[in-house]
């Protein structure tokens, strides 16, 4: 098999044009109060306002739009209990093709409801990775659907990269860009695009200290999978992907950590000062920035707010 | 005393220009999901993103900017335990003049903190209306400060009217505009401006059924003060003001009511679907609309989201 090549700047530009009718061009917000606290100038790219409430809408839309005609009719499949599940179900719905979503039997009702709301077909499995993978395999065999992985997949990375493209088109004077890292789809895509855009712009990742595999992997120079993650940032529990890590190793200058109390404090700050709803994972970059202020002093910093899907009955404050 | 005259369209335009550096031009948001539920096209004017987190910043800024030079040096005073207190303290701070805020001794710490944060001087009093008024009188006598009432005051109404002016400048095809009503500063100002702008546009008020004095007053044709209000919409407990009621009687077609469960449902819908933080009072118009869908079917409806100052530890869901 030929080695896969990363998307070019032109590929990402083309992706943005293609997904335009599928996703929002999200706004950039600022907060004087937070800037004063942080000691720098922060621009928040609000993917919590994105379709399905998360940047995942981009990668899923892009992957569906890049299906070949013979693939389309048979639909798409994935295993996910999070935002990728809803994002893929929605992208499939807009494209008028079926989506098969393998979800652990203990997935929250609200997540299942979101997938069903977009017309996705849910196939339940035991709540462990092996069951998810074998169930997915079976689904793919039976339906002929194309598997769209949540992050370790070129078309998904290309889709997520459109977020940084919009960000820099709208706010070209950023000196630093920061994104959270779980599987690395968003951070990888952001790193790739930003590298093409301007090599002077520093790219940082932000990770919860209770799920710091990307941090440890970056220090070690090779992937160290996450075991037993323990953090409120439930969108960042997964291990970093192979393709994503390659991009992170090449283009991300550093990954900063934030503890759960720091994440909760940053989350509350964003609710109170900016009056917007975000999920805990989304607060990790601001939390990591506030824990490392000296690295950002006086700079223009772009932070990607990754999503806003949170159980309002279980806010940590 | 000469009868007071309401601001003209030109006055309101002028006010908007003058307060421009004091307040945000707030964005207008829409939600496909909410439109589908409501059966109409709703445009939300997001005053929850306003300075101090509420439209009150407009009226307070306008009132401070309209002080005569001899008034300025002696500062401003008011009694309020809510958004007007913070708004006036902030407007005074920006203008570099003192603000004396009479607050009931049982006012929430967070409200006191906001006022202090803007450099306002808090004078505590017993938690009843009479104590508030006599304490304020004393403060005004001792300091020579100018009393800026929270809503029943021309300069404040003129300031609040700038919100509808921005709304219609940015979204000129609205067929209905809806605002919550407590004291009536926002609804009165909105009604006045909208009347000048286009008499065809229908203006509705929205009120909690647990504090429905404006509704009953409008039906009766004269002010019936609110006694014992009981609603989660804690920004709308007060009775409608005299000047405000005059505008409402003239230009507001109807006031719709919403129960607390309806308000909470609408509030949750806005958090979940739009990913923004609002206070309960702010959800009343959407709640009232959803309770009276047939009146809005297929229309382009502008709703003013009045504020976002909510105790996140006490969300009703």
Coordinates of C-alpha atoms in Angstrom, one line a residue:
Chain A
X1 CA 0.0 0.0 0.0
X2 CA 1.3 3.4 -1.0
X3 CA 2.1 5.7 1.9
X4 CA -0.7 8.2 2.5
X5 CA 0.1 11.8 1.8
X6 CA -1.2 14.6 4.0
X7 CA -3.6 17.1 2.3
X8 CA -2.0 20.1 0.8
X9 CA -3.1 23.7 1.5
X10 CA -5.1 23.6 -1.8
X11 CA -6.8 20.4 -0.6
X12 CA -7.9 22.1 2.6
X13 CA -9.1 25.2 0.8
X14 CA -11.1 23.0 -1.6
X15 CA -12.5 21.1 1.4
X16 CA -13.7 24.3 3.0
X17 CA -15.5 25.3 -0.2
X18 CA -17.1 21.9 -0.5
X19 CA -18.4 21.6 3.1
X20 CA -19.6 25.3 3.2
X21 CA -23.2 24.3 2.8
X22 CA -22.9 21.6 5.4
X23 CA -21.4 23.5 8.3
X24 CA -21.3 27.0 9.8
X25 CA -18.5 29.5 9.4
X26 CA -18.3 30.0 13.2
X27 CA -17.7 33.4 14.8
X28 CA -14.7 34.5 16.7
X29 CA -15.4 36.0 20.1
X30 CA -13.2 38.0 22.5
X31 CA -13.5 39.0 26.2
X32 CA -11.9 42.0 27.7
X33 CA -12.3 40.5 31.1
X34 CA -10.5 37.3 30.2
X35 CA -7.8 39.1 28.4
X36 CA -7.1 41.1 31.6
X37 CA -6.9 37.9 33.6
X38 CA -4.7 36.1 31.0
X39 CA -2.4 39.0 30.2
X40 CA -2.7 38.4 26.5
X41 CA -5.1 38.9 23.6
X42 CA -7.3 35.8 23.1
X43 CA -9.5 35.1 20.1
X44 CA -11.9 32.3 20.6
X45 CA -13.0 30.4 17.5
X46 CA -16.5 29.1 18.5
X47 CA -16.9 25.6 17.3
X48 CA -19.4 25.1 20.1
X49 CA -21.7 27.0 17.7
X50 CA -20.9 24.6 14.9
X51 CA -23.6 22.2 13.5
X52 CA -24.1 19.3 15.9
X53 CA -22.3 21.5 18.5
X54 CA -18.8 20.5 17.7
X55 CA -15.9 20.8 15.1
X56 CA -16.5 17.2 14.4
X57 CA -19.2 18.3 11.9
X58 CA -16.4 19.4 9.6
X59 CA -14.4 16.2 9.3
X60 CA -17.6 14.1 9.0
X61 CA -19.0 16.3 6.3
X62 CA -15.7 16.2 4.4
X63 CA -15.4 12.5 4.6
X64 CA -18.9 11.9 3.4
X65 CA -18.5 14.4 0.5
X66 CA -15.3 12.6 -0.6
X67 CA -17.0 9.2 -0.9
X68 CA -16.9 7.7 -4.4
X69 CA -20.3 7.3 -6.1
X70 CA -20.2 3.5 -5.6
X71 CA -19.5 4.0 -1.9
X72 CA -22.2 6.5 -1.3
X73 CA -25.2 4.3 -1.9
X74 CA -24.0 1.9 0.8
X75 CA -23.6 4.6 3.4
X76 CA -21.1 5.1 6.2
X77 CA -20.4 3.5 9.5
X78 CA -18.4 4.2 12.6
X79 CA -18.1 3.4 16.3
X80 CA -18.3 6.4 18.6
X81 CA -20.2 7.4 21.7
X82 CA -19.4 11.1 21.2
X83 CA -19.7 14.0 18.9
X84 CA -18.3 12.1 15.9
X85 CA -21.3 9.8 16.0
X86 CA -23.8 12.6 15.7
X87 CA -21.6 14.5 13.2
X88 CA -21.4 11.5 10.9
X89 CA -25.1 10.7 11.2
X90 CA -25.9 14.3 10.3
X91 CA -23.5 14.4 7.4
X92 CA -25.0 11.2 6.0
X93 CA -28.5 12.6 6.4
X94 CA -27.7 15.8 4.5
X95 CA -26.1 13.6 1.8
X96 CA -29.1 11.3 1.8
X97 CA -27.2 8.1 2.6
X98 CA -27.5 5.7 5.5
X99 CA -25.3 5.9 8.6
X100 CA -24.6 2.9 10.9
X101 CA -23.3 3.9 14.3
X102 CA -22.0 1.3 16.7
X103 CA -22.4 2.6 20.2
X104 CA -21.7 0.9 23.6
X105 CA -24.9 -0.1 25.3
X106 CA -24.1 2.2 28.2
X107 CA -23.8 5.3 26.0
X108 CA -25.8 8.3 27.4
X109 CA -29.4 8.5 26.2
X110 CA -28.8 12.0 25.0
X111 CA -26.0 10.9 22.7
X112 CA -28.2 8.1 21.3
X113 CA -31.1 10.6 20.8
X114 CA -28.8 12.9 18.9
X115 CA -27.8 10.1 16.5
X116 CA -31.4 8.9 16.0
X117 CA -32.5 12.5 15.5
X118 CA -30.3 12.7 12.5
X119 CA -31.7 9.4 11.2
X120 CA -28.6 7.3 12.1
X121 CA -29.1 3.6 12.7
X122 CA -27.7 2.6 16.1
X123 CA -26.1 -0.8 16.6
X124 CA -25.5 -1.5 20.3
X125 CA -22.5 -3.5 21.6
X126 CA -20.8 -4.3 24.8
X127 CA -19.1 -1.3 26.3
X128 CA -15.5 -2.3 25.5
X129 CA -13.2 -1.4 22.6
X130 CA -13.0 -5.0 21.3
X131 CA -16.7 -5.4 21.1
X132 CA -16.9 -2.0 19.3
X133 CA -14.4 -3.1 16.7
X134 CA -15.8 -6.5 16.0
X135 CA -19.4 -5.2 15.9
X136 CA -18.3 -2.5 13.5
X137 CA -16.5 -5.0 11.3
X138 CA -19.7 -7.1 11.1
X139 CA -21.8 -4.0 10.2
X140 CA -19.4 -3.1 7.5
X141 CA -19.4 -6.6 6.1
X142 CA -23.2 -6.9 6.1
X143 CA -24.0 -3.4 4.7
X144 CA -21.0 -2.6 2.6
X145 CA -20.8 0.8 4.3
X146 CA -17.6 2.7 4.4
X147 CA -15.9 3.1 7.8
X148 CA -15.2 6.7 8.7
X149 CA -12.8 6.7 11.7
X150 CA -13.3 9.6 14.2
X151 CA -9.8 11.1 13.9
X152 CA -7.1 8.8 12.5
X153 CA -8.2 9.3 8.9
X154 CA -7.0 11.7 6.2
X155 CA -10.4 13.0 5.0
X156 CA -11.4 13.7 8.6
X157 CA -8.1 15.5 9.4
X158 CA -8.5 17.6 6.2
X159 CA -12.1 18.5 7.3
X160 CA -10.9 19.6 10.8
X161 CA -8.2 21.6 9.2
X162 CA -10.8 23.9 7.7
X163 CA -11.4 25.3 11.1
X164 CA -7.9 26.8 11.4
X165 CA -8.2 28.0 7.7
X166 CA -11.4 30.0 8.6
X167 CA -9.7 31.2 11.8
X168 CA -6.6 32.6 10.0
X169 CA -8.7 34.0 7.2
X170 CA -10.7 36.0 9.7
X171 CA -8.0 36.8 12.2
X172 CA -4.7 36.8 10.2
X173 CA -2.6 38.4 12.9
X174 CA -2.6 35.5 15.4
X175 CA 0.8 34.7 16.8
X176 CA -0.1 31.4 18.6
X177 CA -2.9 28.9 17.9
X178 CA -4.0 26.5 20.6
X179 CA -6.3 23.5 20.4
X180 CA -7.2 20.6 22.7
X181 CA -5.9 17.1 21.9
X182 CA -7.7 13.8 22.3
X183 CA -7.4 11.7 19.2
X184 CA -5.6 14.6 17.6
X185 CA -7.9 15.2 14.6
X186 CA -8.4 18.9 15.5
X187 CA -4.9 19.5 16.7
X188 CA -3.4 17.6 13.7
X189 CA -5.5 19.5 11.2
X190 CA -4.8 22.8 12.9
X191 CA -1.1 22.1 12.9
X192 CA -1.1 21.2 9.2
X193 CA -3.0 24.2 8.0
X194 CA -1.1 26.6 10.3
X195 CA 2.2 25.3 9.1
X196 CA 1.1 26.0 5.5
X197 CA -0.3 29.4 6.4
X198 CA 2.7 30.8 8.2
X199 CA 5.5 28.9 9.8
X200 CA 6.0 31.8 12.3
X201 CA 2.8 31.0 14.0
X202 CA 3.4 28.8 17.1
X203 CA 1.0 25.8 17.5
X204 CA 0.4 24.5 21.0
X205 CA -1.8 21.6 22.1
X206 CA -3.6 21.4 25.4
X207 CA -4.4 18.2 27.3
X208 CA -6.0 17.3 30.6
X209 CA -3.3 15.9 33.0
X210 CA -5.7 13.0 33.6
X211 CA -5.4 11.9 30.0
X212 CA -2.0 13.2 29.0
X213 CA -0.9 10.5 26.4
X214 CA -0.2 13.1 23.7
X215 CA 1.9 15.1 26.0
X216 CA 3.9 12.0 27.1
X217 CA 4.1 10.8 23.5
X218 CA 5.4 14.1 22.3
X219 CA 8.1 14.1 25.0
X220 CA 9.0 10.5 24.2
X221 CA 9.0 10.9 20.4
X222 CA 6.7 7.9 20.0
X223 CA 3.1 7.1 20.8
X224 CA 2.4 6.0 24.4
X225 CA -1.3 4.9 24.5
X226 CA -3.6 6.3 27.1
X227 CA -4.6 3.8 29.8
X228 CA -7.2 4.5 32.5
X229 CA -7.8 8.2 31.7
X230 CA -9.4 10.1 34.5
X231 CA -10.6 13.6 33.7
X232 CA -13.8 15.7 33.5
X233 CA -12.8 16.5 29.9
X234 CA -14.7 13.5 28.5
X235 CA -14.0 14.3 24.8
X236 CA -10.3 13.9 25.3
X237 CA -10.0 10.4 26.8
X238 CA -8.8 8.6 23.7
X239 CA -5.2 7.9 22.6
X240 CA -3.7 10.1 19.9
X241 CA -3.9 8.6 16.4
X242 CA -1.0 7.6 14.2
X243 CA -1.5 10.1 11.4
X244 CA -2.4 12.8 14.0
X245 CA 0.8 12.1 16.0
X246 CA 2.9 12.5 12.9
X247 CA 1.5 16.0 12.4
X248 CA 1.8 16.9 16.1
X249 CA 5.4 15.7 16.2
X250 CA 6.3 17.8 13.1
X251 CA 4.4 21.0 13.7
X252 CA 3.3 21.3 17.3
X253 CA 5.8 23.2 19.5
X254 CA 4.5 21.9 22.8
X255 CA 1.5 20.5 24.7
X256 CA 0.5 22.1 27.9
X257 CA -1.4 20.3 30.6
X258 CA -4.3 21.4 32.9
X259 CA -5.7 19.7 35.9
X260 CA -9.4 19.1 36.4
X261 CA -9.8 22.0 38.9
X262 CA -8.1 24.3 36.4
X263 CA -10.3 23.0 33.6
X264 CA -13.4 23.6 35.7
X265 CA -12.3 27.1 36.6
X266 CA -11.6 28.0 33.0
X267 CA -15.0 26.5 32.0
X268 CA -16.8 28.6 34.5
X269 CA -14.9 31.7 33.4
X270 CA -16.0 31.2 29.8
X271 CA -19.7 30.7 30.9
X272 CA -19.6 33.7 33.2
X273 CA -17.6 36.2 31.2
X274 CA -18.5 35.2 27.7
X275 CA -22.0 33.8 28.3
X276 CA -21.5 30.8 26.1
X277 CA -22.1 27.1 26.7
X278 CA -19.0 24.8 26.2
X279 CA -18.2 21.3 27.1
X280 CA -15.4 20.6 29.6
X281 CA -12.9 19.4 26.9
X282 CA -13.4 22.8 25.3
X283 CA -12.0 24.7 28.4
X284 CA -8.7 22.8 28.4
X285 CA -6.7 25.3 26.2
X286 CA -7.7 28.3 28.3
X287 CA -7.0 26.4 31.5
X288 CA -3.6 25.4 30.2
X289 CA -2.9 28.9 29.0
X290 CA -3.8 30.4 32.4
X291 CA -1.5 27.8 34.1
X292 CA 1.4 29.0 31.8
X293 CA 0.7 32.7 31.4
X294 CA 4.3 33.7 31.0
X295 CA 4.4 31.8 27.7
X296 CA 1.6 33.9 26.2
X297 CA 2.3 37.3 27.7
X298 CA 1.2 40.1 25.4
X299 CA 0.6 37.7 22.5
X300 CA -2.3 37.4 20.1
X301 CA -3.5 33.9 20.9
X302 CA -6.2 31.9 18.9
X303 CA -8.0 29.3 20.9
X304 CA -10.3 26.8 19.2
X305 CA -13.4 26.2 21.4
X306 CA -14.1 22.7 20.2
X307 CA -17.7 22.0 21.3
X308 CA -20.7 22.7 23.4
X309 CA -22.3 19.4 24.0
X310 CA -22.6 19.1 27.8
X311 CA -25.2 17.6 30.1
X312 CA -26.6 20.8 31.6
X313 CA -27.9 18.9 34.6
X314 CA -24.3 17.9 35.5
X315 CA -22.3 21.1 35.2
X316 CA -19.3 21.0 37.6
X317 CA -20.4 24.2 39.4
Chain B
X1 CA -43.5 71.1 35.7
X2 CA -43.6 70.7 31.9
X3 CA -44.8 67.4 30.7
X4 CA -41.8 65.3 29.6
X5 CA -41.6 64.4 26.0
X6 CA -40.5 61.1 24.6
X7 CA -37.3 60.9 22.7
X8 CA -37.6 61.3 18.9
X9 CA -36.1 58.9 16.4
X10 CA -33.3 61.4 16.0
X11 CA -32.7 61.4 19.7
X12 CA -32.4 57.7 19.7
X13 CA -30.0 57.6 16.7
X14 CA -27.9 60.2 18.5
X15 CA -27.9 58.2 21.7
X16 CA -26.6 55.2 19.8
X17 CA -23.8 57.1 18.3
X18 CA -22.9 58.6 21.7
X19 CA -22.9 55.3 23.7
X20 CA -21.1 53.4 20.9
X21 CA -17.8 53.4 22.8
X22 CA -19.5 52.3 26.0
X23 CA -21.4 49.3 24.8
X24 CA -21.2 46.4 22.3
X25 CA -23.2 46.3 19.1
X26 CA -24.5 42.8 20.0
X27 CA -24.8 40.0 17.4
X28 CA -28.0 38.5 16.1
X29 CA -28.1 34.7 16.3
X30 CA -30.5 32.2 14.8
X31 CA -31.2 28.5 15.3
X32 CA -32.6 26.2 12.7
X33 CA -33.6 23.7 15.4
X34 CA -35.6 26.3 17.3
X35 CA -37.2 27.6 14.2
X36 CA -38.4 24.1 13.4
X37 CA -39.8 23.7 16.8
X38 CA -41.4 27.2 16.8
X39 CA -42.7 27.2 13.2
X40 CA -41.4 30.6 12.5
X41 CA -38.1 32.4 11.8
X42 CA -36.6 33.8 15.0
X43 CA -33.8 36.3 15.2
X44 CA -32.3 36.6 18.7
X45 CA -30.6 39.9 19.5
X46 CA -28.0 38.8 22.1
X47 CA -27.9 41.4 24.9
X48 CA -26.6 38.6 27.1
X49 CA -23.3 39.4 25.3
X50 CA -23.7 43.1 26.2
X51 CA -21.3 44.8 28.6
X52 CA -22.2 43.9 32.2
X53 CA -24.2 41.0 30.7
X54 CA -27.4 42.9 30.1
X55 CA -29.2 45.6 27.9
X56 CA -29.1 47.7 31.1
X57 CA -25.6 48.9 30.0
X58 CA -27.3 51.0 27.3
X59 CA -29.7 53.0 29.4
X60 CA -27.1 53.6 32.2
X61 CA -24.4 54.7 29.7
X62 CA -26.9 57.0 28.0
X63 CA -28.0 58.6 31.3
X64 CA -24.4 59.2 32.4
X65 CA -23.4 60.7 29.1
X66 CA -26.4 63.1 29.2
X67 CA -25.5 64.5 32.6
X68 CA -24.7 68.2 32.6
X69 CA -21.1 69.2 33.5
X70 CA -22.1 70.5 36.9
X71 CA -23.9 67.2 37.6
X72 CA -21.0 65.0 36.5
X73 CA -18.5 65.8 39.2
X74 CA -21.0 64.8 41.9
X75 CA -21.7 61.4 40.4
X76 CA -24.8 59.3 40.1
X77 CA -26.9 57.2 42.5
X78 CA -29.5 54.6 42.4
X79 CA -31.1 51.8 44.3
X80 CA -31.0 48.4 42.7
X81 CA -30.0 44.9 43.5
X82 CA -29.9 43.8 39.9
X83 CA -28.3 44.5 36.5
X84 CA -29.0 48.3 36.7
X85 CA -26.7 48.6 39.7
X86 CA -23.8 47.1 37.9
X87 CA -24.6 48.9 34.7
X88 CA -24.7 52.3 36.4
X89 CA -21.5 51.6 38.4
X90 CA -19.7 50.7 35.1
X91 CA -21.0 53.6 33.2
X92 CA -19.9 55.9 36.0
X93 CA -16.5 54.3 36.0
X94 CA -16.0 54.7 32.3
X95 CA -17.0 58.4 32.7
X96 CA -14.7 58.8 35.6
X97 CA -17.4 59.9 38.1
X98 CA -18.5 58.3 41.4
X99 CA -21.5 56.0 41.7
X100 CA -23.5 55.4 44.9
X101 CA -25.5 52.2 44.8
X102 CA -28.1 51.6 47.5
X103 CA -28.5 47.8 47.9
X104 CA -30.6 45.7 50.3
X105 CA -28.5 44.0 52.9
X106 CA -29.6 40.6 51.7
X107 CA -28.5 41.2 48.0
X108 CA -26.5 38.3 46.6
X109 CA -22.8 38.6 47.1
X110 CA -22.2 38.2 43.4
X111 CA -24.3 41.3 42.7
X112 CA -22.4 43.3 45.3
X113 CA -19.1 42.0 43.9
X114 CA -20.0 43.2 40.4
X115 CA -20.8 46.7 41.6
X116 CA -17.6 46.9 43.7
X117 CA -15.7 45.5 40.7
X118 CA -16.7 48.6 38.7
X119 CA -15.7 50.8 41.6
X120 CA -19.2 51.6 42.8
X121 CA -19.8 52.6 46.4
X122 CA -22.4 50.3 48.0
X123 CA -24.7 51.7 50.7
X124 CA -26.6 48.9 52.4
X125 CA -30.1 49.3 53.7
X126 CA -32.9 47.2 55.1
X127 CA -34.4 44.9 52.4
X128 CA -37.7 46.8 51.8
X129 CA -38.7 49.4 49.2
X130 CA -39.2 52.2 51.8
X131 CA -35.7 51.7 53.3
X132 CA -34.3 51.7 49.8
X133 CA -36.0 55.0 48.9
X134 CA -35.2 56.8 52.2
X135 CA -31.6 55.6 52.1
X136 CA -31.3 56.8 48.5
X137 CA -32.7 60.2 49.4
X138 CA -30.2 60.6 52.1
X139 CA -27.3 59.6 49.8
X140 CA -28.5 62.1 47.2
X141 CA -28.8 64.9 49.8
X142 CA -25.3 64.2 51.2
X143 CA -23.4 63.7 48.0
X144 CA -25.3 65.8 45.5
X145 CA -25.3 62.8 43.2
X146 CA -28.0 62.6 40.4
X147 CA -30.5 59.8 40.8
X148 CA -30.7 57.6 37.8
X149 CA -33.8 55.4 38.1
X150 CA -33.6 51.9 36.6
X151 CA -36.4 52.2 34.1
X152 CA -39.0 55.0 34.7
X153 CA -36.7 57.6 33.3
X154 CA -36.5 59.2 29.9
X155 CA -32.7 59.0 29.3
X156 CA -32.8 55.3 30.3
X157 CA -35.7 54.5 28.0
X158 CA -33.8 56.3 25.2
X159 CA -30.7 54.2 25.9
X160 CA -32.7 51.0 25.9
X161 CA -34.3 52.0 22.6
X162 CA -30.9 51.8 20.9
X163 CA -31.1 48.0 21.1
X164 CA -34.1 47.9 18.8
X165 CA -32.5 50.5 16.5
X166 CA -29.4 48.2 16.1
X167 CA -31.7 45.2 15.7
X168 CA -33.7 46.8 12.8
X169 CA -30.7 48.3 11.2
X170 CA -29.1 44.8 11.0
X171 CA -32.3 42.8 10.4
X172 CA -34.7 45.2 8.6
X173 CA -37.2 42.5 7.5
X174 CA -38.6 41.7 11.0
X175 CA -42.4 41.5 11.1
X176 CA -42.7 41.1 14.9
X177 CA -40.5 42.2 17.8
X178 CA -40.8 40.8 21.2
X179 CA -39.2 41.8 24.5
X180 CA -39.7 40.8 28.1
X181 CA -41.3 43.3 30.5
X182 CA -40.5 44.0 34.1
X183 CA -40.3 47.8 34.7
X184 CA -40.7 48.3 31.0
X185 CA -37.6 50.1 30.1
X186 CA -36.6 47.7 27.4
X187 CA -40.1 47.0 26.1
X188 CA -41.0 50.8 26.2
X189 CA -37.8 51.8 24.4
X190 CA -38.3 48.9 21.9
X191 CA -41.9 50.0 21.3
X192 CA -41.0 53.6 20.8
X193 CA -38.2 52.9 18.3
X194 CA -40.1 50.3 16.4
X195 CA -43.1 52.6 16.1
X196 CA -40.8 55.3 14.5
X197 CA -39.1 52.7 12.3
X198 CA -42.1 51.0 10.8
X199 CA -45.7 51.1 12.1
X200 CA -46.3 47.8 10.4
X201 CA -44.0 45.9 12.7
X202 CA -46.0 44.3 15.5
X203 CA -44.6 44.7 19.0
X204 CA -45.3 42.1 21.7
X205 CA -44.3 42.0 25.3
X206 CA -43.7 38.8 27.3
X207 CA -44.2 38.4 31.0
X208 CA -44.0 35.6 33.5
X209 CA -47.5 34.6 34.7
X210 CA -46.1 34.9 38.3
X211 CA -45.5 38.6 37.8
X212 CA -48.1 39.6 35.3
X213 CA -48.8 43.2 36.3
X214 CA -48.0 44.7 32.8
X215 CA -50.3 42.2 31.3
X216 CA -53.1 43.0 33.7
X217 CA -52.4 46.7 33.4
X218 CA -52.6 46.6 29.6
X219 CA -55.9 44.8 29.8
X220 CA -57.3 47.3 32.4
X221 CA -55.9 50.4 30.6
X222 CA -54.3 51.6 33.8
X223 CA -51.4 50.5 36.0
X224 CA -52.1 47.7 38.5
X225 CA -49.0 47.4 40.6
X226 CA -47.4 44.0 41.1
X227 CA -47.8 42.5 44.6
X228 CA -46.1 39.3 45.7
X229 CA -44.5 38.3 42.4
X230 CA -43.5 34.6 42.3
X231 CA -41.5 33.5 39.3
X232 CA -38.0 32.2 38.4
X233 CA -37.6 35.2 36.1
X234 CA -36.0 37.3 38.9
X235 CA -35.3 40.3 36.6
X236 CA -39.0 40.9 36.0
X237 CA -40.5 41.1 39.5
X238 CA -41.0 44.9 39.5
X239 CA -44.1 46.8 38.5
X240 CA -44.2 48.6 35.2
X241 CA -43.2 52.2 35.3
X242 CA -45.4 55.2 34.4
X243 CA -43.5 56.4 31.3
X244 CA -43.0 52.8 30.2
X245 CA -46.7 52.0 30.6
X246 CA -47.6 55.0 28.5
X247 CA -45.4 53.6 25.6
X248 CA -46.7 50.1 26.1
X249 CA -50.3 51.3 26.0
X250 CA -49.7 53.2 22.8
X251 CA -47.5 50.9 20.8
X252 CA -47.5 47.3 22.2
X253 CA -50.2 45.1 20.6
X254 CA -50.3 42.5 23.3
X255 CA -48.4 40.9 26.2
X256 CA -48.1 37.1 26.3
X257 CA -47.6 35.2 29.5
X258 CA -45.4 32.2 30.2
X259 CA -45.5 29.9 33.3
X260 CA -42.3 29.0 35.1
X261 CA -42.1 25.5 33.6
X262 CA -42.5 27.0 30.2
X263 CA -39.8 29.6 31.0
X264 CA -37.4 26.8 32.2
X265 CA -38.1 24.7 29.1
X266 CA -37.3 27.7 26.8
X267 CA -34.2 28.5 28.8
X268 CA -32.9 25.0 28.5
X269 CA -33.7 25.0 24.7
X270 CA -31.6 28.2 24.3
X271 CA -28.7 26.7 26.3
X272 CA -28.8 23.3 24.4
X273 CA -29.6 24.5 20.9
X274 CA -27.8 27.8 20.8
X275 CA -25.0 27.1 23.3
X276 CA -25.4 30.5 25.0
X277 CA -25.9 31.5 28.6
X278 CA -29.0 33.5 29.5
X279 CA -30.8 34.4 32.7
X280 CA -34.3 33.1 33.3
X281 CA -36.0 36.5 32.5
X282 CA -34.4 36.3 29.1
X283 CA -36.2 33.1 28.2
X284 CA -39.7 34.6 28.8
X285 CA -40.3 35.8 25.2
X286 CA -39.4 32.5 23.6
X287 CA -41.5 30.7 26.2
X288 CA -44.4 32.9 25.5
X289 CA -44.0 32.5 21.8
X290 CA -43.9 28.7 22.0
X291 CA -47.1 28.9 24.1
X292 CA -48.8 30.9 21.4
X293 CA -47.3 29.5 18.2
X294 CA -50.3 30.2 16.0
X295 CA -49.8 34.0 16.4
X296 CA -46.3 33.7 15.0
X297 CA -46.6 31.0 12.3
X298 CA -44.3 31.6 9.4
X299 CA -43.3 35.1 10.6
X300 CA -39.9 36.7 11.0
X301 CA -39.8 37.4 14.7
X302 CA -37.1 39.4 16.5
X303 CA -36.6 38.4 20.2
X304 CA -34.4 40.5 22.5
X305 CA -32.4 38.3 24.8
X306 CA -32.1 40.7 27.6
X307 CA -29.3 39.3 29.7
X308 CA -27.0 36.5 30.8
X309 CA -26.3 37.1 34.5
X310 CA -27.3 33.9 36.2
X311 CA -26.0 32.0 39.2
X312 CA -24.5 29.0 37.4
X313 CA -24.7 27.0 40.6
X314 CA -28.5 27.4 40.6
X315 CA -29.6 26.6 37.1
X316 CA -33.1 25.1 37.1
X317 CA -32.0 22.0 35.2

